[in-house]
CSV table of C-alpha atoms in Angstrom, one decimal:
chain,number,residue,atom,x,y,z
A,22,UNK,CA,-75.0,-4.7,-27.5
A,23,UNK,CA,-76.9,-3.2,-24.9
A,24,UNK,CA,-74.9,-2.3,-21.3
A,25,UNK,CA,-76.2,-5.4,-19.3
A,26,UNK,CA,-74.5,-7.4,-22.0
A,27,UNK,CA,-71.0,-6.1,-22.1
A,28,UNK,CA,-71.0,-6.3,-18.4
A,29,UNK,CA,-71.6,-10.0,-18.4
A,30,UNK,CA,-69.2,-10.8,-21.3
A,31,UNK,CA,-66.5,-8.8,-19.4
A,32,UNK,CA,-67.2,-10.2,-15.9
A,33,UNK,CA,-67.2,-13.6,-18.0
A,34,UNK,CA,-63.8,-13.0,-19.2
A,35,UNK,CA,-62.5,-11.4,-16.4
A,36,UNK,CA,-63.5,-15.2,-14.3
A,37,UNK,CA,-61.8,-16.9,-17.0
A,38,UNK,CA,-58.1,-14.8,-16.4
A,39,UNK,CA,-58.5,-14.9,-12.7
A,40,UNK,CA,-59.1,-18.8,-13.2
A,41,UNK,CA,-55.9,-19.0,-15.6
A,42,UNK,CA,-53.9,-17.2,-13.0
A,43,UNK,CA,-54.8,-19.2,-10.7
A,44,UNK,CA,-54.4,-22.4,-11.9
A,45,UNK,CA,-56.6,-24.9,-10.4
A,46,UNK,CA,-55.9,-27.6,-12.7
A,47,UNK,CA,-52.2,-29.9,-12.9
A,48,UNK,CA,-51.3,-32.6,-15.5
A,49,UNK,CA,-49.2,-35.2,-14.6
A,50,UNK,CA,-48.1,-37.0,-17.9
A,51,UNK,CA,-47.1,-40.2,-18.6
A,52,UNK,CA,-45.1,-41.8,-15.4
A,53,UNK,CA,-44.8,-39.6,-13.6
A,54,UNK,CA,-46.8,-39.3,-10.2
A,55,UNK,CA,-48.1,-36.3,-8.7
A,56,UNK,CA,-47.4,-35.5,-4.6
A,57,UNK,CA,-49.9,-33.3,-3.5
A,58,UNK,CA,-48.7,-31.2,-0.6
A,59,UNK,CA,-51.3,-28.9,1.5
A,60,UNK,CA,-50.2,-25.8,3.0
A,61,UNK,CA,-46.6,-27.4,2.7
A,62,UNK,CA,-47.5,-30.6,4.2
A,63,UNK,CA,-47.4,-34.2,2.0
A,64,UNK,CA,-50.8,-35.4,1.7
A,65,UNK,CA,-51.3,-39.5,1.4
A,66,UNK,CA,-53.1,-38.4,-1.8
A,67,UNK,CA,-50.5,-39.5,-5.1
A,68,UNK,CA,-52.4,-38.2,-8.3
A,69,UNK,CA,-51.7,-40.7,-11.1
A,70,UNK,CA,-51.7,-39.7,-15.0
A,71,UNK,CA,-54.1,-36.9,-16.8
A,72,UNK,CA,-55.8,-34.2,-15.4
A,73,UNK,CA,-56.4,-32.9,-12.1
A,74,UNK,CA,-58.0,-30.5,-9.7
A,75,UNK,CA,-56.0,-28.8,-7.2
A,76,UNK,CA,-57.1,-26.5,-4.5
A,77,UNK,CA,-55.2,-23.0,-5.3
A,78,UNK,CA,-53.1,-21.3,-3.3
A,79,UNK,CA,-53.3,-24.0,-0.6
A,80,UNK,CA,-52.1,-27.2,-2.7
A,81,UNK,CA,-49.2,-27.4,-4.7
A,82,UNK,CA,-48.3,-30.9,-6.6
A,83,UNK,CA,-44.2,-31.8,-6.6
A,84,UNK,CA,-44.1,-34.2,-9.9
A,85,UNK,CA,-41.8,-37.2,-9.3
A,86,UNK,CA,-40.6,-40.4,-12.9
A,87,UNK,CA,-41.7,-43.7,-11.9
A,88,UNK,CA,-40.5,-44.8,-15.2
A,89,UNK,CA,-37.5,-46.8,-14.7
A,90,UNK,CA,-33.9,-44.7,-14.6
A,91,UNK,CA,-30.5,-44.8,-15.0
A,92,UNK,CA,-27.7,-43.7,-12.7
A,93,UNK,CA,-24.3,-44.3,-13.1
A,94,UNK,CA,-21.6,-44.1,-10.8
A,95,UNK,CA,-17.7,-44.4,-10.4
A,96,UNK,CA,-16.4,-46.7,-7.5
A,97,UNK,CA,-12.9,-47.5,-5.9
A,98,UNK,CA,-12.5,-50.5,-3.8
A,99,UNK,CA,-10.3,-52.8,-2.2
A,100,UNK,CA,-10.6,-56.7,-3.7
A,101,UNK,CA,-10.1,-59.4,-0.6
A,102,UNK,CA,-6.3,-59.2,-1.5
A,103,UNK,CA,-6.0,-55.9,-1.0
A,104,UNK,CA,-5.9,-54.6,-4.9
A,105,UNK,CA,-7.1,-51.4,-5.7
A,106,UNK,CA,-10.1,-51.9,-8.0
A,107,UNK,CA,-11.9,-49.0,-10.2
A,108,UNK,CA,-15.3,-49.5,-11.6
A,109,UNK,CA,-18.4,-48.2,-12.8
A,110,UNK,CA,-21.9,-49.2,-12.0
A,111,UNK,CA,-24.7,-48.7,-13.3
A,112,UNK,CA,-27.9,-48.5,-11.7
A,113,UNK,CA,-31.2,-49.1,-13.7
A,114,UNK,CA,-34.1,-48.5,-10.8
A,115,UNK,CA,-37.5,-47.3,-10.6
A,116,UNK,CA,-39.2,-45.1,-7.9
A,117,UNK,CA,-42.2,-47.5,-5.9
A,118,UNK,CA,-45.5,-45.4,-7.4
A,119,UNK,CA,-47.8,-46.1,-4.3
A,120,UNK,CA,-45.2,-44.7,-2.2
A,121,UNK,CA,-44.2,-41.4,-3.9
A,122,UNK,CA,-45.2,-39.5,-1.0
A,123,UNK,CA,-43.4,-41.2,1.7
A,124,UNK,CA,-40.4,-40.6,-0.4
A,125,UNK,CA,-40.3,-37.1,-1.0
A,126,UNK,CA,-41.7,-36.7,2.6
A,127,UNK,CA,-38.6,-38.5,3.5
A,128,UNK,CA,-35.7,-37.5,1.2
A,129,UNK,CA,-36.9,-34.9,-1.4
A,130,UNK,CA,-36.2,-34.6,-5.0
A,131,UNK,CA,-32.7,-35.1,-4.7
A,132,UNK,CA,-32.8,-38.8,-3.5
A,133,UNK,CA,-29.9,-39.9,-6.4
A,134,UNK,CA,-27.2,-38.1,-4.6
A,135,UNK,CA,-28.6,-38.4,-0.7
A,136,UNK,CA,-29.4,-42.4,-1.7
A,137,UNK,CA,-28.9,-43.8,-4.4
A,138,UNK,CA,-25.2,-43.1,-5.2
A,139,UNK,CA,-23.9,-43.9,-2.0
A,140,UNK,CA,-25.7,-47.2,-1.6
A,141,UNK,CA,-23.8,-47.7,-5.1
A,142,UNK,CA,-20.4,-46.9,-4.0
A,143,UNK,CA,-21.6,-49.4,-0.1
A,144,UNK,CA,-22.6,-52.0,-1.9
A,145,UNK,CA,-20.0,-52.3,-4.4
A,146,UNK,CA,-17.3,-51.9,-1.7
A,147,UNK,CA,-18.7,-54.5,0.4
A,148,UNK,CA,-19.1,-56.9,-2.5
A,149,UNK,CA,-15.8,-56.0,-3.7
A,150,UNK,CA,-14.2,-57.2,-0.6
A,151,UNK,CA,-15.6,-60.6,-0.7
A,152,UNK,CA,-13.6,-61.4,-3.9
A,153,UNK,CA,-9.6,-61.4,-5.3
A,154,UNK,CA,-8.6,-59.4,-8.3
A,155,UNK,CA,-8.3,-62.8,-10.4
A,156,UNK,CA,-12.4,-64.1,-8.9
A,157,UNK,CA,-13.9,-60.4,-9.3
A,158,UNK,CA,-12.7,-61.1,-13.5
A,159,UNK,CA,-13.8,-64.7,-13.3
A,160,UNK,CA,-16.7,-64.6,-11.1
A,161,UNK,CA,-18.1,-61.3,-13.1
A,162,UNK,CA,-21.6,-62.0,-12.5
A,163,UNK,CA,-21.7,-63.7,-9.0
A,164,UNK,CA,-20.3,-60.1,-8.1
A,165,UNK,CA,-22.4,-58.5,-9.8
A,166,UNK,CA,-25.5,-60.2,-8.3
A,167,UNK,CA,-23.8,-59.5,-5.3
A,168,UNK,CA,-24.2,-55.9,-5.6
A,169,UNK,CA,-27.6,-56.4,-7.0
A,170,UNK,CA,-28.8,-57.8,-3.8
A,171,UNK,CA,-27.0,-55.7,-1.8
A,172,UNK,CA,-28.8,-52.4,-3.2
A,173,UNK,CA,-32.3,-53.8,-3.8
A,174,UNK,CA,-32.1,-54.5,0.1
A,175,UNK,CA,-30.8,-51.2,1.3
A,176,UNK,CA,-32.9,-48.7,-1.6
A,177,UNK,CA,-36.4,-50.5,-1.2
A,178,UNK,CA,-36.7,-49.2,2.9
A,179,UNK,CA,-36.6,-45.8,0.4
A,180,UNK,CA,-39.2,-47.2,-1.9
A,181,UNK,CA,-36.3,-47.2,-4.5
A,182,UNK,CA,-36.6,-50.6,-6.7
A,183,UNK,CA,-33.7,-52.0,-8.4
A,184,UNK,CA,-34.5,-53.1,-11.6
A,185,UNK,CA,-30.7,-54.2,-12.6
A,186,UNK,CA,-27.3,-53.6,-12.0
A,187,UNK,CA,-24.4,-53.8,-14.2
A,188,UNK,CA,-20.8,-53.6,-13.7
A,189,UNK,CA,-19.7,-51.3,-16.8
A,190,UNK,CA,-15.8,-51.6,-16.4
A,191,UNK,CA,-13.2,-52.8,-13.8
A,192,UNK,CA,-10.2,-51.5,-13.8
A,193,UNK,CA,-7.3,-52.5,-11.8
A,194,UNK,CA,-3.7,-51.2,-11.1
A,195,UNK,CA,-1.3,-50.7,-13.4
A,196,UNK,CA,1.2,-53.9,-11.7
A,197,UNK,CA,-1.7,-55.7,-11.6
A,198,UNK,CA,-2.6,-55.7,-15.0
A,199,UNK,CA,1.3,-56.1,-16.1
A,200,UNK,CA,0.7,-59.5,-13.8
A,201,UNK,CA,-2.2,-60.8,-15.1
A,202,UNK,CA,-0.7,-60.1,-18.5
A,203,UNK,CA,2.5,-62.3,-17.9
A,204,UNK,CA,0.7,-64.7,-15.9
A,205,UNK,CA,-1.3,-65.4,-18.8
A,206,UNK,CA,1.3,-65.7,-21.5
């Protein structure tokens, strides 16, 4: 191999660690959208699924699940007659694709506990209050679209979208269940 040669095969390999280091290229996987920020600042441009060039040392790309997700959360309320009532909701929401970049210009990465869990414990509260012990039992899923309205209101000025909203358990005071237990037999 003659001295010209090893010079170029070096050089050659050389341009292929600097490029590795680096690392012009992202991959943003399966939903999942990419933010692209320049020199710190959020771009309009969202990079959708596969590959992708990126400008080193001057872009970086935040990576953010537009699949849909699940947050639960514990809330205690008062009921329209004034009954302490424990539940858990859970939250099955997705993030708005198109708008990735407003939101993490907005909020961040940590948008579940800065959002999303306190419009859970709002909007359950507010629902809560509408209702009796005895109706929130009986009228299980008129509260629960309640809350469902509620939250798909206040998270989609986020670009949060609610995709459903369950009540998981309600729980009420001890008296109160000792009532409802000799009311019934």
């Amino acid at each position: 191999m003659s001295t010209k040669s090893i010079i170029i095969l070096v050089s050659c390999v050389a341009g292929f660690i600097i490029l590795l280091l680096i690392n012009p290229f992202v991959i943003v996987s399966a939903g999942e959208r990419g933010v692209v920020l320049t020199w710190g600042q959020v771009s309009d441009n969202i990079m959708g699924e596969g590959i992708h060039w990126r400008t080193p040392i001057a872009q970086s790309v935040k990576k953010l699940d537009v699949k849909i997700q699940k947050e639960e959360v514990g809330v205690e309320a008062a009921s329209k007659d004034l009954q302490t009532v424990s539940s858990v909701i859970a939250l099955n929401y997705h993030l708005q694709a198109e708008k990735v970049n407003k939101l993490w210009q907005n909020i961040g990465n940590n948008y579940k506990a800065r959002i999303i869990d306190p419009a859970i414990q709002e909007a359950m509260k507010a629902a809560t209050a509408k209702y009796t012990a005895e109706e929130l039992i009986t009228k299980r899923s008129e509260v629960k679209e309640s809350v469902k309205i509620l939250l798909s209101e206040r998270l989609i000025k986020e670009f949060i979208i609610v995709d459903e909203v369950s009540i998981v358990n309600f729980d009420f005071s001890p008296s109160f269940n000792s009532a409802i237990e000799a009311k019934v037999t």
